[in-house]
Coordinates of C-alpha atoms in Angstrom, one line a residue:
X1 CA 21.1 59.8 -96.2
X2 CA 19.2 62.8 -95.1
X3 CA 20.8 62.7 -91.7
X4 CA 24.4 63.2 -92.9
X5 CA 24.1 67.0 -93.7
X6 CA 23.2 67.6 -90.0
X7 CA 26.7 66.4 -88.7
X8 CA 28.5 69.6 -89.5
X9 CA 25.9 71.8 -87.7
X10 CA 26.0 69.5 -84.7
X11 CA 29.8 69.8 -84.5
X12 CA 29.6 73.6 -84.8
X13 CA 27.1 73.8 -81.8
X14 CA 29.3 71.6 -79.7
X15 CA 32.3 73.8 -80.4
X16 CA 30.3 77.0 -79.7
X17 CA 29.1 75.7 -76.3
X18 CA 32.7 74.9 -75.4
X19 CA 33.7 78.5 -76.1
X20 CA 30.9 79.9 -74.0
X21 CA 31.8 77.5 -71.1
X22 CA 35.4 79.0 -71.2
X23 CA 34.1 82.5 -71.2
X24 CA 31.7 82.0 -68.4
X25 CA 34.0 79.9 -66.2
X26 CA 31.9 76.8 -66.9
X27 CA 28.3 75.9 -66.2
X28 CA 28.8 72.7 -64.1
X29 CA 27.4 72.7 -60.5
X30 CA 29.5 70.0 -58.8
X31 CA 32.5 72.3 -57.9
X32 CA 33.1 72.7 -54.2
X33 CA 33.0 76.0 -52.2
X34 CA 35.6 78.6 -53.2
X35 CA 36.0 77.0 -56.7
X36 CA 34.6 77.5 -60.2
X37 CA 34.1 75.3 -63.3
X38 CA 36.5 75.2 -66.3
X39 CA 35.3 74.1 -69.8
X40 CA 32.3 72.3 -68.1
X41 CA 34.6 69.4 -67.3
X42 CA 37.0 70.4 -64.5
X43 CA 37.0 72.6 -61.4
X44 CA 39.7 74.9 -60.1
X45 CA 40.0 76.8 -56.9
X46 CA 39.5 80.6 -56.6
X47 CA 42.5 82.9 -56.4
X48 CA 43.9 82.7 -52.9
X49 CA 42.9 79.1 -52.4
X50 CA 44.6 75.8 -53.1
X51 CA 43.0 72.3 -53.5
X52 CA 43.5 69.8 -50.7
X53 CA 45.1 67.4 -53.1
X54 CA 47.4 70.0 -54.6
X55 CA 46.0 69.7 -58.2
X56 CA 45.2 72.8 -60.1
X57 CA 42.3 71.1 -62.0
X58 CA 40.3 68.3 -60.6
X59 CA 37.0 66.5 -61.1
X60 CA 36.5 64.9 -57.6
X61 CA 33.3 66.6 -56.4
X62 CA 34.3 66.2 -52.6
X63 CA 37.6 68.0 -53.1
X64 CA 38.2 71.0 -50.8
X65 CA 39.6 74.4 -51.6
X66 CA 41.6 75.7 -48.6
X67 CA 42.8 79.3 -47.9
X68 CA 46.4 80.0 -48.7
X69 CA 48.1 81.8 -45.8
X70 CA 50.2 84.3 -47.7
X71 CA 51.8 85.5 -44.4
X72 CA 53.5 82.2 -43.5
X73 CA 56.1 80.2 -45.4
X74 CA 56.6 79.4 -48.1
X75 CA 55.1 82.6 -49.4
X76 CA 55.7 84.9 -46.4
X77 CA 54.6 88.3 -47.8
X78 CA 57.0 91.1 -46.8
X79 CA 55.1 94.3 -45.9
X80 CA 58.1 96.5 -45.0
X81 CA 59.6 98.0 -41.8
X82 CA 57.2 98.5 -38.9
X83 CA 54.5 96.6 -40.5
X84 CA 53.1 93.0 -40.6
X85 CA 51.1 90.8 -42.8
X86 CA 47.5 89.8 -41.9
X87 CA 45.9 86.9 -43.6
X88 CA 42.2 86.9 -44.6
X89 CA 40.0 84.4 -46.4
X90 CA 41.2 84.4 -50.1
X91 CA 43.8 87.0 -49.6
X92 CA 45.9 89.2 -47.2
X93 CA 46.7 92.8 -46.4
X94 CA 49.4 94.7 -44.6
X95 CA 49.1 97.1 -41.6
X96 CA 51.3 99.1 -39.3
X97 CA 52.3 97.5 -36.0
X98 CA 51.1 99.0 -32.7
X99 CA 52.5 102.5 -32.2
X100 CA 52.8 103.3 -35.9
X101 CA 50.3 104.5 -38.5
X102 CA 50.3 105.3 -42.2
X103 CA 50.8 108.9 -43.3
X104 CA 47.6 108.6 -45.3
X105 CA 45.7 107.7 -42.2
X106 CA 44.4 104.5 -43.9
X107 CA 44.2 101.4 -41.7
X108 CA 45.8 99.0 -44.2
X109 CA 47.8 98.7 -47.5
X110 CA 48.6 96.0 -50.1
X111 CA 52.4 95.6 -50.3
X112 CA 55.7 97.0 -49.2
X113 CA 55.7 99.7 -51.9
X114 CA 52.9 101.4 -50.2
X115 CA 54.4 101.2 -46.7
X116 CA 54.5 104.7 -45.1
X117 CA 54.4 103.5 -41.4
X118 CA 55.6 106.2 -39.1
X119 CA 55.8 106.2 -35.3
X120 CA 52.9 107.9 -33.6
X121 CA 54.0 111.0 -31.8
X122 CA 51.2 113.0 -30.0
X123 CA 51.1 116.5 -31.4
X124 CA 49.9 117.9 -28.2
X125 CA 49.2 116.9 -24.7
X126 CA 47.0 119.9 -24.0
X127 CA 43.8 117.7 -23.9
X128 CA 45.3 115.3 -21.3
X129 CA 46.6 118.1 -19.1
X130 CA 43.2 119.9 -19.4
X131 CA 41.4 116.7 -18.5
X132 CA 43.5 116.2 -15.3
X133 CA 43.2 119.9 -14.3
X134 CA 39.5 119.9 -14.7
X135 CA 38.9 116.6 -12.7
X136 CA 41.0 118.1 -10.0
X137 CA 38.8 121.2 -9.9
X138 CA 35.7 119.0 -9.7
X139 CA 37.4 117.0 -6.8
X140 CA 38.0 120.2 -4.8
X141 CA 34.5 121.4 -5.4
X142 CA 32.9 118.1 -4.3
X143 CA 35.1 117.9 -1.2
X144 CA 34.4 121.4 0.0
X145 CA 31.6 121.0 2.6
X146 CA 30.8 124.7 2.6
X147 CA 30.2 124.8 -1.1
X148 CA 28.1 121.6 -0.9
X149 CA 25.9 123.2 1.7
X150 CA 25.3 126.2 -0.6
X151 CA 24.7 124.1 -3.6
X152 CA 21.8 122.3 -1.9
X153 CA 19.7 125.4 -2.4
X154 CA 20.4 125.8 -6.1
X155 CA 18.3 124.3 -8.9
X156 CA 21.0 124.0 -11.6
X157 CA 22.2 120.5 -10.9
X158 CA 21.5 119.7 -14.6
X159 CA 23.7 122.6 -15.6
X160 CA 26.6 121.3 -13.4
X161 CA 26.3 117.8 -14.8
X162 CA 26.1 119.0 -18.4
X163 CA 29.1 121.3 -17.9
X164 CA 31.2 118.4 -16.6
X165 CA 30.2 116.2 -19.6
X166 CA 30.9 119.0 -22.1
X167 CA 34.4 119.8 -20.8
X168 CA 35.4 116.1 -20.4
X169 CA 34.4 115.5 -24.0
X170 CA 36.2 118.6 -25.3
X171 CA 39.4 117.5 -23.5
X172 CA 39.2 114.0 -25.0
X173 CA 38.7 115.4 -28.5
X174 CA 41.7 117.7 -28.2
X175 CA 43.9 114.7 -27.8
X176 CA 42.6 112.3 -30.4
X177 CA 45.9 110.4 -30.4
X178 CA 45.2 109.4 -26.8
X179 CA 42.5 106.9 -27.7
X180 CA 41.7 106.2 -24.0
X181 CA 42.0 108.6 -21.1
X182 CA 41.3 107.6 -17.5
X183 CA 41.5 109.8 -14.4
X184 CA 40.6 108.6 -10.9
X185 CA 40.1 110.8 -7.8
X186 CA 38.5 110.0 -4.5
X187 CA 35.1 111.7 -5.3
X188 CA 35.0 111.5 -9.1
X189 CA 36.4 109.3 -11.8
X190 CA 36.2 109.6 -15.5
X191 CA 37.1 107.5 -18.6
X192 CA 36.9 108.6 -22.2
X193 CA 37.3 106.8 -25.6
X194 CA 38.0 108.5 -28.9
X195 CA 36.7 106.7 -32.0
X196 CA 38.2 107.8 -35.4
X197 CA 37.0 105.1 -37.8
X198 CA 34.0 102.9 -38.5
X199 CA 33.4 100.1 -36.0
X200 CA 30.7 97.5 -35.4
X201 CA 31.2 96.5 -31.8
X202 CA 30.4 97.9 -28.4
X203 CA 32.5 100.5 -26.5
X204 CA 33.0 99.5 -22.9
X205 CA 34.0 102.1 -20.2
X206 CA 34.2 101.8 -16.4
X207 CA 34.8 104.1 -13.4
X208 CA 34.6 103.4 -9.7
X209 CA 33.3 99.9 -10.0
X210 CA 30.5 101.1 -12.3
X211 CA 30.5 100.5 -16.1
X212 CA 28.7 101.3 -19.3
X213 CA 28.5 99.7 -22.7
X214 CA 27.4 101.6 -25.8
X215 CA 27.3 100.6 -29.5
X216 CA 30.1 102.1 -31.5
X217 CA 27.8 103.3 -34.2
X218 CA 26.0 105.5 -31.7
X219 CA 29.3 107.1 -30.9
X220 CA 30.5 107.9 -34.4
X221 CA 27.0 109.3 -35.4
X222 CA 27.6 108.8 -39.2
X223 CA 27.4 112.5 -40.2
X224 CA 30.2 113.7 -37.9
X225 CA 33.4 114.6 -39.7
X226 CA 36.5 113.7 -37.8
X227 CA 36.8 112.0 -34.4
X228 CA 34.0 111.3 -31.9
X229 CA 34.3 110.6 -28.2
X230 CA 32.3 109.0 -25.5
X231 CA 32.7 109.9 -21.8
X232 CA 31.6 108.0 -18.6
X233 CA 31.8 109.9 -15.2
X234 CA 31.2 108.5 -11.8
X235 CA 30.5 110.6 -8.8
X236 CA 30.9 109.1 -5.3
X237 CA 29.6 112.1 -3.3
X238 CA 27.1 113.8 -5.6
X239 CA 24.3 111.8 -4.0
X240 CA 24.6 114.2 -1.1
X241 CA 23.3 117.0 -3.4
X242 CA 20.8 115.0 -5.6
X243 CA 19.4 112.3 -3.2
X244 CA 16.4 110.1 -3.4
X245 CA 14.0 112.9 -2.1
X246 CA 13.8 114.1 -5.7
X247 CA 12.2 110.9 -7.0
X248 CA 9.1 111.7 -9.0
X249 CA 7.1 108.7 -7.7
X250 CA 6.9 109.8 -4.1
X251 CA 4.3 107.2 -3.3
X252 CA 7.3 105.0 -2.4
X253 CA 10.0 105.8 0.1
X254 CA 13.3 105.2 -1.6
X255 CA 17.0 105.8 -1.0
X256 CA 20.0 106.1 -3.3
X257 CA 21.9 102.8 -3.5
X258 CA 24.5 103.6 -6.1
X259 CA 26.9 106.3 -7.2
X260 CA 25.6 108.9 -9.6
X261 CA 27.0 108.3 -13.1
X262 CA 26.9 110.3 -16.4
X263 CA 27.2 109.1 -20.0
X264 CA 27.7 111.4 -23.0
X265 CA 29.0 111.5 -26.5
X266 CA 30.3 114.3 -28.6
X267 CA 31.1 116.5 -30.4
X268 CA 27.3 116.4 -31.1
X269 CA 24.7 115.1 -28.6
X270 CA 22.9 112.0 -29.8
X271 CA 19.4 111.9 -28.5
X272 CA 18.3 108.7 -30.3
X273 CA 20.3 105.5 -29.9
X274 CA 20.2 102.5 -32.2
X275 CA 20.6 100.2 -29.3
X276 CA 20.0 100.8 -25.5
X277 CA 23.1 101.7 -23.5
X278 CA 23.8 99.1 -20.8
X279 CA 24.8 100.4 -17.3
X280 CA 26.1 98.4 -14.4
X281 CA 26.0 99.9 -10.9
X282 CA 27.8 98.7 -7.7
X283 CA 25.5 98.7 -4.6
X284 CA 26.3 100.9 -1.7
X285 CA 24.4 98.5 0.5
X286 CA 25.2 94.9 -0.3
X287 CA 22.6 92.1 -0.9
X288 CA 19.4 94.2 -1.2
X289 CA 16.0 92.4 -1.2
X290 CA 13.8 95.5 -1.7
X291 CA 12.3 97.0 -4.8
X292 CA 14.8 98.6 -7.2
X293 CA 14.4 101.5 -9.7
X294 CA 16.7 102.4 -12.5
X295 CA 16.4 106.2 -12.9
X296 CA 17.9 109.2 -14.7
X297 CA 18.2 112.9 -13.9
X298 CA 15.3 114.6 -15.6
X299 CA 15.1 118.4 -16.1
X300 CA 11.7 120.0 -17.0
X301 CA 10.0 123.4 -16.6
X302 CA 8.5 122.0 -13.3
X303 CA 11.9 121.3 -11.9
X304 CA 14.6 118.6 -11.7
X305 CA 14.0 115.1 -10.4
X306 CA 14.8 111.3 -10.8
X307 CA 12.6 109.7 -13.4
X308 CA 12.2 106.1 -14.7
X309 CA 11.3 107.1 -18.3
X310 CA 13.3 105.0 -20.8
X311 CA 15.2 103.2 -18.0
X312 CA 14.6 99.4 -17.5
X313 CA 15.9 97.0 -14.9
X314 CA 17.8 94.0 -16.6
X315 CA 19.3 92.1 -13.7
X316 CA 20.1 92.3 -10.0
X317 CA 22.5 90.3 -7.8
X318 CA 24.0 90.8 -4.3
X319 CA 26.5 93.5 -5.4
X320 CA 25.4 95.1 -8.7
X321 CA 22.3 96.2 -10.6
X322 CA 22.3 96.2 -14.4
X323 CA 20.0 98.7 -16.2
X324 CA 19.4 99.8 -19.8
X325 CA 18.4 103.2 -21.1
X326 CA 17.2 104.3 -24.5
X327 CA 19.0 107.8 -24.0
X328 CA 22.1 109.3 -22.4
X329 CA 22.0 111.3 -19.3
X330 CA 23.0 111.0 -15.6
X331 CA 21.8 107.8 -13.9
X332 CA 21.5 106.1 -10.5
X333 CA 19.8 103.2 -8.8
X334 CA 17.1 103.9 -6.2
X335 CA 15.9 101.3 -3.7
X336 CA 12.6 101.2 -1.8
X337 CA 12.7 101.1 2.0
X338 CA 11.4 97.9 3.4
X339 CA 8.1 98.9 5.1
X340 CA 8.1 96.1 7.6
X341 CA 10.2 93.1 8.4
X342 CA 8.8 89.6 7.8
X343 CA 6.2 88.9 10.4
X344 CA 6.9 85.4 11.9
X345 CA 3.2 85.0 12.8
X346 CA 2.2 85.5 9.2
X347 CA 4.9 82.8 8.2
X348 CA 3.4 80.4 10.7
X349 CA -0.1 81.0 9.6
X350 CA 0.9 80.6 6.0
X351 CA 2.7 77.2 6.4
X352 CA 0.3 75.7 8.9
X353 CA -2.9 77.0 7.1
X354 CA -1.7 75.9 3.6
X355 CA -0.6 72.5 4.9
X356 CA -4.1 72.0 6.4
X357 CA -5.5 73.2 3.1
X358 CA -3.5 70.7 1.2
X359 CA -4.9 67.9 3.4
X360 CA -8.5 69.0 2.8
X361 CA -8.0 69.4 -0.9
X362 CA -6.6 65.9 -1.1
X363 CA -9.5 64.5 0.8
X364 CA -11.9 66.4 -1.4
X365 CA -10.3 65.1 -4.6
X366 CA -10.6 61.6 -3.3
X367 CA -14.2 62.1 -2.4
X368 CA -15.0 63.4 -5.9
X369 CA -13.2 60.5 -7.5
X370 CA -14.6 57.7 -5.3
X371 CA -18.2 58.7 -4.4
X372 CA -20.2 57.6 -7.3
X373 CA -23.4 59.1 -6.0
X374 CA -22.2 62.7 -6.6
X375 CA -20.3 62.1 -9.9
X376 CA -21.6 64.5 -12.5
X377 CA -20.4 67.5 -14.5
X378 CA -20.5 69.8 -11.5
X379 CA -18.3 67.4 -9.5
X380 CA -15.9 67.2 -12.4
X381 CA -15.5 71.0 -12.2
X382 CA -15.0 70.8 -8.4
X383 CA -12.3 68.1 -8.9
X384 CA -10.3 70.1 -11.5
X385 CA -10.5 73.2 -9.3
X386 CA -9.3 71.1 -6.2
X387 CA -6.4 69.6 -8.2
X388 CA -5.2 73.1 -9.5
X389 CA -5.4 74.6 -6.1
X390 CA -3.6 71.6 -4.5
X391 CA -0.7 71.8 -7.0
X392 CA -0.5 75.6 -6.6
X393 CA -0.3 75.6 -2.8
X394 CA 2.1 72.7 -2.8
X395 CA 4.5 74.5 -5.2
X396 CA 4.0 77.7 -3.2
X397 CA 5.0 76.0 0.1
X398 CA 8.0 74.2 -1.4
X399 CA 9.5 76.6 -4.0
X400 CA 8.3 80.2 -3.6
X401 CA 11.6 81.3 -2.1
X402 CA 14.0 79.2 -4.3
X403 CA 15.6 82.3 -5.8
X404 CA 19.2 81.1 -6.0
X405 CA 18.9 79.8 -9.6
X406 CA 17.2 82.5 -11.7
X407 CA 16.2 80.1 -14.5
X408 CA 14.6 77.7 -12.0
X409 CA 12.9 80.6 -10.2
X410 CA 11.4 81.9 -13.5
X411 CA 10.0 78.4 -14.2
X412 CA 8.5 78.2 -10.8
X413 CA 7.0 81.6 -11.1
X414 CA 5.5 80.6 -14.5
X415 CA 4.1 77.4 -13.1
X416 CA 2.5 79.3 -10.2
X417 CA 1.1 81.9 -12.7
X418 CA -0.4 79.0 -14.7
X419 CA -1.8 77.1 -11.8
X420 CA -3.5 80.0 -10.1
X421 CA -4.9 81.2 -13.4
X422 CA -6.2 77.7 -14.1
X423 CA -8.0 77.8 -10.6
X424 CA -9.8 81.0 -11.5
X425 CA -10.7 79.6 -15.0
X426 CA -12.3 76.6 -13.4
X427 CA -14.2 78.9 -11.1
X428 CA -15.4 80.7 -14.3
X429 CA -16.6 77.4 -15.7
X430 CA -18.4 76.6 -12.5
X431 CA -20.3 80.0 -12.8
X432 CA -21.1 79.2 -16.4
X433 CA -22.4 75.8 -15.7
X434 CA -24.6 77.1 -12.9
X435 CA -26.1 79.7 -15.2
X436 CA -26.7 77.2 -18.0
X437 CA -28.3 74.8 -15.5
X438 CA -30.7 77.5 -14.2
X439 CA -31.5 78.8 -17.6
X440 CA -32.5 75.4 -18.9
X441 CA -34.5 74.5 -15.8
X442 CA -37.7 75.2 -17.8
X443 CA -37.1 72.3 -20.1
X444 CA -35.0 70.2 -17.8
X445 CA -32.5 69.7 -20.6
X446 CA -29.5 68.6 -18.5
X447 CA -28.1 66.3 -21.1
X448 CA -27.3 69.1 -23.5
X449 CA -25.7 71.1 -20.8
X450 CA -23.6 68.2 -19.7
X451 CA -22.4 67.5 -23.4
X452 CA -21.6 71.2 -23.9
X453 CA -19.7 71.5 -20.7
X454 CA -17.7 68.2 -21.3
X455 CA -16.7 69.5 -24.7
X456 CA -15.8 72.9 -23.4
X457 CA -14.3 72.6 -19.9
X458 CA -10.9 71.0 -20.6
X459 CA -9.8 73.1 -23.5
X460 CA -10.9 76.2 -21.7
X461 CA -9.9 75.3 -18.2
X462 CA -6.3 74.3 -19.1
X463 CA -5.9 75.9 -22.5
X464 CA -6.8 79.6 -21.8
X465 CA -4.3 79.9 -18.9
X466 CA -1.6 78.2 -21.0
X467 CA -2.1 80.8 -23.8
X468 CA -2.0 83.8 -21.3
X469 CA 1.2 82.4 -19.7
X470 CA 2.8 81.7 -23.1
X471 CA 2.2 85.2 -24.3
X472 CA 3.4 86.7 -21.1
X473 CA 6.6 84.6 -21.0
X474 CA 7.3 85.3 -24.7
X475 CA 7.0 89.0 -24.3
X476 CA 8.7 89.6 -21.0
X477 CA 10.5 86.4 -19.8
X478 CA 12.9 88.4 -17.5
X479 CA 10.0 89.6 -15.4
X480 CA 9.3 86.1 -14.1
X481 CA 10.9 85.8 -10.6
X482 CA 12.0 88.6 -8.2
X483 CA 15.1 88.9 -6.0
X484 CA 13.2 87.5 -3.0
X485 CA 10.2 85.6 -4.4
X486 CA 9.6 83.3 -7.4
X487 CA 6.6 85.3 -8.6
X488 CA 5.7 87.9 -11.2
X489 CA 7.7 91.2 -11.1
X490 CA 6.0 94.4 -10.4
X491 CA 8.1 96.4 -12.9
X492 CA 6.3 97.5 -16.2
X493 CA 3.0 96.5 -14.5
X494 CA 3.7 92.9 -15.4
X495 CA 1.6 91.8 -12.4
X496 CA -1.5 92.6 -14.4
X497 CA -0.7 89.5 -16.6
X498 CA -2.3 87.7 -13.5
X499 CA -4.5 90.4 -12.0
X500 CA -6.0 91.3 -15.4
X501 CA -7.5 87.9 -16.1
X502 CA -8.5 87.4 -12.5
X503 CA -10.4 90.7 -12.5
X504 CA -12.1 89.8 -15.8
X505 CA -13.2 86.4 -14.4
X506 CA -14.4 88.0 -11.1
X507 CA -16.6 90.4 -13.1
X508 CA -18.0 87.8 -15.5
X509 CA -18.8 85.4 -12.6
X510 CA -20.4 88.2 -10.7
X511 CA -22.8 88.8 -13.8
X512 CA -23.5 85.0 -13.9
X513 CA -24.5 85.0 -10.3
X514 CA -26.7 88.0 -10.6
X515 CA -28.5 86.4 -13.6
X516 CA -29.0 83.2 -11.7
X517 CA -30.5 85.1 -8.8
X518 CA -32.8 86.8 -11.2
X519 CA -33.9 83.6 -12.8
X520 CA -34.5 82.0 -9.4
X521 CA -36.6 85.0 -8.3
X522 CA -38.6 85.6 -11.5
X523 CA -39.1 82.3 -13.0
X524 CA -38.8 79.3 -10.6
X525 CA -41.9 80.2 -8.8
X526 CA -44.0 79.7 -12.0
X527 CA -42.4 76.3 -12.9
X528 CA -44.0 72.9 -12.5
X529 CA -40.6 71.4 -11.8
X530 CA -40.0 69.3 -8.8
X531 CA -39.4 71.0 -5.5
X532 CA -36.3 68.9 -5.0
X533 CA -34.8 70.1 -8.3
X534 CA -35.4 73.8 -7.3
X535 CA -34.0 73.2 -3.9
X536 CA -30.9 71.6 -5.4
X537 CA -30.4 74.6 -7.7
X538 CA -30.8 77.0 -4.8
X539 CA -28.3 75.0 -2.8
X540 CA -25.8 74.9 -5.7
X541 CA -26.2 78.7 -6.1
X542 CA -25.5 79.3 -2.4
X543 CA -22.4 77.1 -2.5
X544 CA -21.0 78.5 -5.7
X545 CA -21.6 82.1 -4.6
X546 CA -19.8 81.4 -1.3
X547 CA -17.0 79.8 -3.2
X548 CA -16.8 82.7 -5.6
X549 CA -16.4 85.2 -2.7
X550 CA -14.1 83.1 -0.6
X551 CA -11.6 82.4 -3.6
X552 CA -12.1 85.9 -5.2
X553 CA -11.9 87.8 -1.9
X554 CA -8.4 86.4 -1.2
X555 CA -6.9 88.2 -4.1
X556 CA -8.8 91.4 -3.5
X557 CA -7.3 91.5 0.0
X558 CA -3.9 90.9 -1.6
X559 CA -4.3 93.9 -3.8
X560 CA -5.5 96.1 -0.9
X561 CA -2.2 95.5 1.1
X562 CA -1.2 99.2 1.0
X563 CA -1.4 102.1 3.4
X564 CA -2.0 102.0 7.1
X565 CA -4.4 98.9 6.8
X566 CA -1.7 96.8 5.0
X567 CA -0.9 94.7 8.0
X568 CA -4.6 93.9 8.7
X569 CA -5.1 93.0 5.1
X570 CA -2.0 90.9 5.1
X571 CA -3.4 88.8 8.0
X572 CA -6.9 88.5 6.4
X573 CA -5.3 87.5 3.1
X574 CA -3.1 84.9 4.6
X575 CA -6.0 83.4 6.8
X576 CA -8.6 83.3 4.1
X577 CA -6.1 82.0 1.5
X578 CA -5.1 79.1 3.9
X579 CA -8.8 78.1 4.4
X580 CA -9.6 77.6 0.8
X581 CA -9.0 73.9 0.8
X582 CA -11.0 73.4 4.0
X583 CA -13.9 75.4 2.6
X584 CA -14.1 73.3 -0.5
X585 CA -14.0 70.0 1.5
X586 CA -16.6 71.4 4.0
X587 CA -19.1 72.7 1.5
X588 CA -19.0 70.1 -1.2
X589 CA -18.2 67.1 0.9
X590 CA -19.0 67.3 4.6
X591 CA -22.2 69.2 4.0
X592 CA -23.4 67.1 1.2
X593 CA -26.2 64.6 2.2
X594 CA -25.0 62.1 -0.5
X595 CA -21.5 62.2 0.7
X596 CA -22.6 61.9 4.3
X597 CA -24.6 58.9 3.3
X598 CA -21.6 57.4 1.4
X599 CA -19.4 58.0 4.5
X600 CA -22.0 56.4 6.7
X601 CA -22.1 53.3 4.5
X602 CA -18.4 53.0 4.6
X603 CA -18.3 53.3 8.4
X604 CA -21.3 50.8 8.8
X605 CA -19.7 48.3 6.4
X606 CA -16.5 48.5 8.2
X607 CA -18.2 48.0 11.6
X608 CA -20.2 45.1 10.4
X609 CA -17.0 43.5 9.0
X610 CA -15.3 43.9 12.4
X611 CA -18.3 42.5 14.3
X612 CA -18.4 39.5 11.9
X613 CA -14.7 38.9 12.4
X614 CA -15.0 39.0 16.1
X615 CA -18.1 36.8 16.2
X616 CA -16.5 34.2 13.9
X617 CA -13.5 34.0 16.3
X618 CA -15.3 34.0 19.6
X619 CA -18.9 32.8 18.7
X620 CA -20.9 30.3 20.8
X621 CA -20.0 27.4 18.4
X622 CA -16.3 28.0 18.5
X623 CA -14.2 25.5 20.4
X624 CA -11.0 26.2 22.1
X625 CA -8.0 24.5 20.6
X626 CA -6.7 21.4 22.5
X627 CA -3.4 21.6 24.2
X628 CA -1.2 18.7 23.2

């Protein structure tokens, strides 16, 4: 048969594939983790691992290869004197115990034959003594009142700070065997850390209840040969020399609410950090509720002052402020003076006025829903505006000061941000609807306007604010909520995530109203439209314009609460803001002839019902019941 000569060739190919499988440790894919295939038929664990069943070769695909701990019995690797074994996945290594190091300087070795562990004996203590002597000198300098009075007139504070940093780092590098040095005095404290090898974690230092954390890679600086050091210095009395009067933003009155600290690395200064350094400051005045600034000491040709450049506020609690910085320098925390205490009259006006506004908004929403005579696209816009304002005012009254839980406070701030933006967006839609109605007055094409607005209003009215809040929350979530209010933080101009869209809506609506006035003046006089239609459009324009200025004016007054007129603007802002609900109910319900007629019919029907009930009980044909 012709097929028989093919058998030798087939056998040869099968044997060749077996050889290739042995050379490539198999080609099967069912072996577990930390194992490889043998002869395409069996699996075996990698070196340093044993199978859970104890078999060297196995075919069970759910077998597990477990790490062999060479440092424990029965193997118990011996590393020699003053050394110990350290197990790792798939192997082990030896290292010297604490207080000993290899003569080669390497951190680890393989077996006892390479053991050269010797006790660490500091070659010199000059660095430690130099550090202590220098800190004592700084201590005597800062406690000398006569010297301090003289130093207030000098302009070389930066030189003093840099000189302290340089000498502290030099003292630390002179004693590399002393990995950590810490010196504490009454007016100054310092902690240094020497780094001699590669590392991948943060270096944490603290002094006088202040602390810093810097990434280790920023300390070693890659191209530096030998040891590197990081120093953290805290001054408890240096604020008497460089106080808050040197703040570059003198528009705000501030005071120093922390000790001055310095952070530096050496032997070479590192101006660019891979990760921001984190600084924690203890407050000098506990439980602050004022505006806080994270600052550093900046030296320029114009002079020396505190600056916020590159510094950011991360978190504040009653006792500490946490900041971050993209560079190393001397840092502090400044706090704004509270211009005025909370006015109890404003608080009363706010709660009473907003409560009355909530009642009016609730009545207005019921009217828009139940009065069929006024139900149209314009009424739908009024209804959504009333609902958004109702929810915003209700949340403001009940939760604006719930700052105990930071996550909950941020959620409340985000909800207020969304609801107030939604209110202004519905105002924008009202302006658009008014403009389209006036523009199409010539053809009386209200049906197309209604279809367009019904398709547009809900995605825009609720979708646009959601997009703005989502982008704001994703970019700066930590700026939702302040220490005393659940609202947007003023840092990094984050408040413009609200004021920006509001100003844009204000401007667009203003253009709409100007165009409507122009249409009414130029074109309505030449139309053959019904007089009642023109009168209705004029009335709608007057109402919408009044609403625009009432609602928009509130936030304009809020922005103007600065300077000597701040108190007056605060009262106007509070009063007008608390009257928004009453204004909507008055203009769109109480002054509407259709609503008045509807109210009259309700009252009339109720009166007739009562008269009928009374007449049925005591009418002329009724007979008194007989007493048995």
